[in-house]
PDB file of C-alpha atoms in Angstrom:
ATOM      1  CA  MET A   1     112.821  25.546 161.242  1.00 53.00           C
ATOM      2  CA  LYS A   2     112.426  29.209 160.481  1.00 56.00           C
ATOM      3  CA  SER A   3     115.116  31.148 158.721  1.00 55.00           C
ATOM      4  CA  VAL A   4     116.370  34.408 160.150  1.00 55.00           C
ATOM      5  CA  SER A   5     115.247  36.496 157.168  1.00 56.00           C
ATOM      6  CA  GLU A   6     111.580  35.486 157.477  1.00 61.00           C
ATOM      7  CA  GLY A   7     111.063  37.395 160.680  1.00 60.00           C
ATOM      8  CA  LYS A   8     112.651  40.688 159.542  1.00 69.00           C
ATOM      9  CA  ILE A   9     110.660  43.578 158.092  1.00 70.00           C
ATOM     10  CA  ARG A  10     112.184  45.239 155.077  1.00 66.00           C
ATOM     11  CA  LEU A  11     111.966  49.016 154.914  1.00 59.00           C
ATOM     12  CA  PRO A  12     111.522  50.806 151.581  1.00 59.00           C
ATOM     13  CA  VAL A  13     114.509  52.690 150.270  1.00 58.00           C
ATOM     14  CA  GLY A  14     112.645  56.016 150.126  1.00 55.00           C
ATOM     15  CA  ASP A  15     109.775  57.170 152.291  1.00 52.00           C
ATOM     16  CA  GLY A  16     107.275  57.097 149.401  1.00 54.00           C
ATOM     17  CA  GLY A  17     106.947  60.892 149.268  1.00 54.00           C
ATOM     18  CA  ASP A  18     108.779  63.434 147.122  1.00 55.00           C
ATOM     19  CA  ARG A  19     111.860  63.465 149.308  1.00 51.00           C
ATOM     20  CA  PRO A  20     114.862  61.552 147.957  1.00 55.00           C
ATOM     21  CA  ALA A  21     116.343  58.793 150.078  1.00 58.00           C
ATOM     22  CA  GLY A  22     119.270  59.756 152.256  1.00 57.00           C
ATOM     23  CA  ARG A  23     118.338  63.464 152.585  1.00 61.00           C
ATOM     24  CA  PRO A  24     115.576  63.713 155.134  1.00 64.00           C
ATOM     25  CA  GLY A  25     113.684  67.052 155.168  1.00 67.00           C
ATOM     26  CA  LYS A  26     115.116  68.240 151.812  1.00 70.00           C
ATOM     27  CA  VAL A  27     112.691  68.765 148.886  1.00 71.00           C
ATOM     28  CA  SER A  28     114.113  68.704 145.335  1.00 81.00           C
ATOM     29  CA  GLY A  29     113.314  71.475 142.814  1.00 87.00           C
ATOM     30  CA  PHE A  30     113.992  75.164 142.261  1.00 88.00           C
ATOM     31  CA  THR A  31     113.257  77.894 144.705  1.00 92.00           C
ATOM     32  CA  LEU A  32     111.357  81.035 143.755  1.00 93.00           C
ATOM     33  CA  VAL A  33     114.544  83.092 144.116  1.00 93.00           C
ATOM     34  CA  GLU A  34     116.415  80.808 141.688  1.00 92.00           C
ATOM     35  CA  MET A  35     113.636  80.955 139.104  1.00 94.00           C
ATOM     36  CA  THR A  36     113.372  84.762 139.425  1.00 95.00           C
ATOM     37  CA  LEU A  37     117.111  85.084 138.923  1.00 95.00           C
ATOM     38  CA  VAL A  38     117.034  82.957 135.757  1.00 95.00           C
ATOM     39  CA  LEU A  39     114.124  84.981 134.341  1.00 95.00           C
ATOM     40  CA  LEU A  40     115.927  88.213 135.126  1.00 95.00           C
ATOM     41  CA  LEU A  41     119.059  87.014 133.327  1.00 95.00           C
ATOM     42  CA  LEU A  42     117.028  85.913 130.284  1.00 95.00           C
ATOM     43  CA  SER A  43     115.247  89.288 130.167  1.00 94.00           C
ATOM     44  CA  PHE A  44     118.582  91.102 130.313  1.00 91.00           C
ATOM     45  CA  ALA A  45     119.958  88.978 127.487  1.00 91.00           C
ATOM     46  CA  ALA A  46     116.879  89.713 125.382  1.00 89.00           C
ATOM     47  CA  LEU A  47     117.328  93.456 125.954  1.00 90.00           C
ATOM     48  CA  LEU A  48     120.858  93.210 124.614  1.00 90.00           C
ATOM     49  CA  VAL A  49     119.980  91.089 121.557  1.00 88.00           C
ATOM     50  CA  LEU A  50     116.738  92.723 120.353  1.00 86.00           C
ATOM     51  CA  PRO A  51     118.189  96.050 119.147  1.00 86.00           C
ATOM     52  CA  ARG A  52     120.693  94.162 117.008  1.00 86.00           C
ATOM     53  CA  MET A  53     117.906  92.169 115.356  1.00 87.00           C
ATOM     54  CA  GLN A  54     115.875  95.221 114.248  1.00 85.00           C
ATOM     55  CA  PRO A  55     117.784  95.700 110.935  1.00 85.00           C
ATOM     56  CA  LEU A  56     117.289  92.010 110.131  1.00 86.00           C
ATOM     57  CA  LEU A  57     113.553  92.234 110.820  1.00 87.00           C
ATOM     58  CA  GLN A  58     113.229  95.388 108.744  1.00 87.00           C
ATOM     59  CA  SER A  59     115.053  93.872 105.787  1.00 87.00           C
ATOM     60  CA  THR A  60     112.798  90.826 105.994  1.00 91.00           C
ATOM     61  CA  ARG A  61     109.702  93.067 105.949  1.00 92.00           C
ATOM     62  CA  LYS A  62     111.120  94.979 103.012  1.00 92.00           C
ATOM     63  CA  GLU A  63     111.840  91.817 101.055  1.00 93.00           C
ATOM     64  CA  ALA A  64     108.303  90.541 101.724  1.00 94.00           C
ATOM     65  CA  SER A  65     106.849  93.848 100.462  1.00 94.00           C
ATOM     66  CA  MET A  66     108.986  93.662  97.340  1.00 95.00           C
ATOM     67  CA  ARG A  67     107.704  90.138  96.637  1.00 95.00           C
ATOM     68  CA  ARG A  68     104.136  91.302  97.191  1.00 95.00           C
ATOM     69  CA  MET A  69     104.629  94.142  94.695  1.00 95.00           C
ATOM     70  CA  ALA A  70     106.158  91.764  92.102  1.00 96.00           C
ATOM     71  CA  GLY A  71     103.262  89.386  92.649  1.00 96.00           C
ATOM     72  CA  PHE A  72     100.818  92.247  92.080  1.00 96.00           C
ATOM     73  CA  LEU A  73     102.505  93.111  88.797  1.00 96.00           C
ATOM     74  CA  ASP A  74     102.405  89.465  87.692  1.00 96.00           C
ATOM     75  CA  GLY A  75      98.726  89.419  88.642  1.00 96.00           C
ATOM     76  CA  VAL A  76      98.034  92.365  86.325  1.00 96.00           C
ATOM     77  CA  ARG A  77      99.705  90.439  83.512  1.00 96.00           C
ATOM     78  CA  THR A  78      97.586  87.398  84.297  1.00 96.00           C
ATOM     79  CA  ARG A  79      94.432  89.546  84.261  1.00 95.00           C
ATOM     80  CA  ALA A  80      95.347  90.880  80.804  1.00 95.00           C
ATOM     81  CA  VAL A  81      95.928  87.378  79.449  1.00 96.00           C
ATOM     82  CA  SER A  82      92.822  85.849  81.007  1.00 96.00           C
ATOM     83  CA  THR A  83      90.470  88.667  79.943  1.00 94.00           C
ATOM     84  CA  GLY A  84      92.097  89.180  76.547  1.00 95.00           C
ATOM     85  CA  ARG A  85      92.293  92.962  77.190  1.00 95.00           C
ATOM     86  CA  THR A  86      95.155  95.405  77.508  1.00 95.00           C
ATOM     87  CA  MET A  87      95.753  96.596  81.080  1.00 96.00           C
ATOM     88  CA  THR A  88      97.683  99.748  81.998  1.00 95.00           C
ATOM     89  CA  LEU A  89      99.419 100.276  85.369  1.00 95.00           C
ATOM     90  CA  ALA A  90     100.469 103.798  86.444  1.00 94.00           C
ATOM     91  CA  ARG A  91     100.838 105.923  89.566  1.00 91.00           C
ATOM     92  CA  ASP A  92      97.782 107.828  90.687  1.00 88.00           C
ATOM     93  CA  GLY A  93      99.046 111.394  90.898  1.00 78.00           C
ATOM     94  CA  GLU A  94     101.870 112.011  93.357  1.00 74.00           C
ATOM     95  CA  ASP A  95     100.647 109.375  95.826  1.00 77.00           C
ATOM     96  CA  ASN A  96     102.306 106.005  96.258  1.00 84.00           C
ATOM     97  CA  LEU A  97      99.162 104.418  94.826  1.00 91.00           C
ATOM     98  CA  LEU A  98      99.386 102.208  91.736  1.00 93.00           C
ATOM     99  CA  VAL A  99      96.242 101.971  89.656  1.00 94.00           C
ATOM    100  CA  VAL A 100      95.348  99.347  87.055  1.00 95.00           C
ATOM    101  CA  ARG A 101      93.019 100.397  84.245  1.00 95.00           C
ATOM    102  CA  ASP A 102      91.306  98.396  81.568  1.00 94.00           C
ATOM    103  CA  GLU A 103      92.169 100.277  78.354  1.00 88.00           C
ATOM    104  CA  GLU A 104      89.691  98.501  76.169  1.00 87.00           C
ATOM    105  CA  GLY A 105      86.934  98.881  78.768  1.00 82.00           C
ATOM    106  CA  GLY A 106      86.983 102.693  78.639  1.00 86.00           C
ATOM    107  CA  GLY A 107      89.868 103.203  81.058  1.00 88.00           C
ATOM    108  CA  VAL A 108      87.908 101.890  84.022  1.00 92.00           C
ATOM    109  CA  THR A 109      89.974 101.289  87.177  1.00 91.00           C
ATOM    110  CA  VAL A 110      89.961  97.554  87.876  1.00 93.00           C
ATOM    111  CA  ASP A 111      92.498  97.328  90.704  1.00 94.00           C
ATOM    112  CA  SER A 112      94.871  99.389  92.804  1.00 93.00           C
ATOM    113  CA  LEU A 113      97.621  98.905  95.356  1.00 93.00           C
ATOM    114  CA  GLU A 114      99.268 101.273  97.766  1.00 92.00           C
ATOM    115  CA  VAL A 115     103.035 100.988  97.901  1.00 91.00           C
ATOM    116  CA  PRO A 116     103.966  99.960 101.465  1.00 91.00           C
ATOM    117  CA  GLY A 117     105.723 102.671 103.434  1.00 89.00           C
ATOM    118  CA  ILE A 118     108.666 100.443 104.255  1.00 90.00           C
ATOM    119  CA  LEU A 119     109.651 100.546 100.536  1.00 90.00           C
ATOM    120  CA  GLY A 120     109.701 104.345 100.489  1.00 89.00           C
ATOM    121  CA  SER A 121     108.774 106.386  97.451  1.00 89.00           C
ATOM    122  CA  VAL A 122     108.331 104.826  94.057  1.00 90.00           C
ATOM    123  CA  ALA A 123     109.407 105.985  90.606  1.00 90.00           C
ATOM    124  CA  LEU A 124     108.255 104.344  87.363  1.00 93.00           C
ATOM    125  CA  GLU A 125     110.313 104.435  84.189  1.00 95.00           C
ATOM    126  CA  PRO A 126     108.411 104.874  81.862  1.00 95.00           C
ATOM    127  CA  LYS A 127     105.490 106.492  83.693  1.00 94.00           C
ATOM    128  CA  GLU A 128     103.190 103.547  82.885  1.00 94.00           C
ATOM    129  CA  ILE A 129     103.311  99.980  81.726  1.00 95.00           C
ATOM    130  CA  ARG A 130     100.946  98.243  79.395  1.00 96.00           C
ATOM    131  CA  TYR A 131     100.242  94.520  79.687  1.00 96.00           C
ATOM    132  CA  PHE A 132      98.915  92.974  76.517  1.00 96.00           C
ATOM    133  CA  ALA A 133      96.564  90.008  76.036  1.00 95.00           C
ATOM    134  CA  GLN A 134      99.385  87.905  74.543  1.00 96.00           C
ATOM    135  CA  GLY A 135     101.355  88.106  77.807  1.00 94.00           C
ATOM    136  CA  HIS A 136     104.055  90.606  76.853  1.00 95.00           C
ATOM    137  CA  SER A 137     104.325  94.176  78.097  1.00 96.00           C
ATOM    138  CA  SER A 138     105.784  97.556  77.267  1.00 96.00           C
ATOM    139  CA  GLY A 139     108.473  97.040  79.947  1.00 95.00           C
ATOM    140  CA  LEU A 140     109.018  98.833  83.236  1.00 95.00           C
ATOM    141  CA  VAL A 141     111.626  99.631  85.863  1.00 96.00           C
ATOM    142  CA  MET A 142     110.074 100.421  89.241  1.00 95.00           C
ATOM    143  CA  THR A 143     112.576 102.020  91.633  1.00 94.00           C
ATOM    144  CA  PHE A 144     111.988 102.363  95.395  1.00 92.00           C
ATOM    145  CA  ILE A 145     113.984 104.806  97.542  1.00 91.00           C
ATOM    146  CA  ASP A 146     113.678 104.305 101.307  1.00 88.00           C
ATOM    147  CA  GLU A 147     114.320 106.768 104.126  1.00 87.00           C
ATOM    148  CA  LYS A 148     118.045 105.891 104.188  1.00 86.00           C
ATOM    149  CA  GLU A 149     118.347 106.659 100.437  1.00 90.00           C
ATOM    150  CA  ARG A 150     118.829 102.976  99.591  1.00 89.00           C
ATOM    151  CA  THR A 151     117.301 101.880  96.323  1.00 92.00           C
ATOM    152  CA  SER A 152     115.696  98.648  95.239  1.00 93.00           C
ATOM    153  CA  ARG A 153     114.073  97.768  91.939  1.00 96.00           C
ATOM    154  CA  ILE A 154     111.518  95.611  90.239  1.00 96.00           C
ATOM    155  CA  GLU A 155     111.945  95.177  86.519  1.00 96.00           C
ATOM    156  CA  VAL A 156     109.251  93.944  84.153  1.00 97.00           C
ATOM    157  CA  GLY A 157     110.500  92.364  80.955  1.00 95.00           C
ATOM    158  CA  SER A 158     108.895  93.538  77.740  1.00 94.00           C
ATOM    159  CA  PHE A 159     109.104  90.149  76.025  1.00 95.00           C
ATOM    160  CA  THR A 160     107.719  87.983  78.824  1.00 94.00           C
ATOM    161  CA  GLY A 161     105.827  90.586  80.859  1.00 95.00           C
ATOM    162  CA  LEU A 162     107.113  88.940  84.060  1.00 96.00           C
ATOM    163  CA  SER A 163     108.542  90.879  86.982  1.00 96.00           C
ATOM    164  CA  ARG A 164     111.952  90.353  88.573  1.00 96.00           C
ATOM    165  CA  ILE A 165     113.258  91.771  91.824  1.00 95.00           C
ATOM    166  CA  GLY A 166     116.645  93.447  91.494  1.00 89.00           C
ATOM    167  CA  ARG A 167     118.939  95.310  93.878  1.00 68.00           C
TER     168      ARG A 167
END
């Protein structure tokens, strides 16, 4: 004898398409209006936040430039030690250009670096620094003054010849 359930056809829960069961004719997802509204709100939030981030971005750029300058100074020291010659670093005239000269090679310019504009103007005390073949230096304080009259410094120790970023 046949059971009752053998003759029945079972229907699938969903229709196999992208419509959920129980909601015929309704497609799930976001409409173009909803997505446009979300993008508009995100754009508005970005317009409010970006101006407040500018000082943070500028201070990050300034810090990176200071590190680059200190790295350049340490590179001059390394050049003096590796070549066994005395190197002199000084400003080139009134420009924000730093020039490295080989004293024992007739004062020939071996390297130069322009001080990035974000650091402002630069003052050297004394006017030049000498890096000796043994690794020490004559010492230097390099002071930067930016457009808002804020100062920052790089100091080069006379005993070690290494640079240090100060405030």
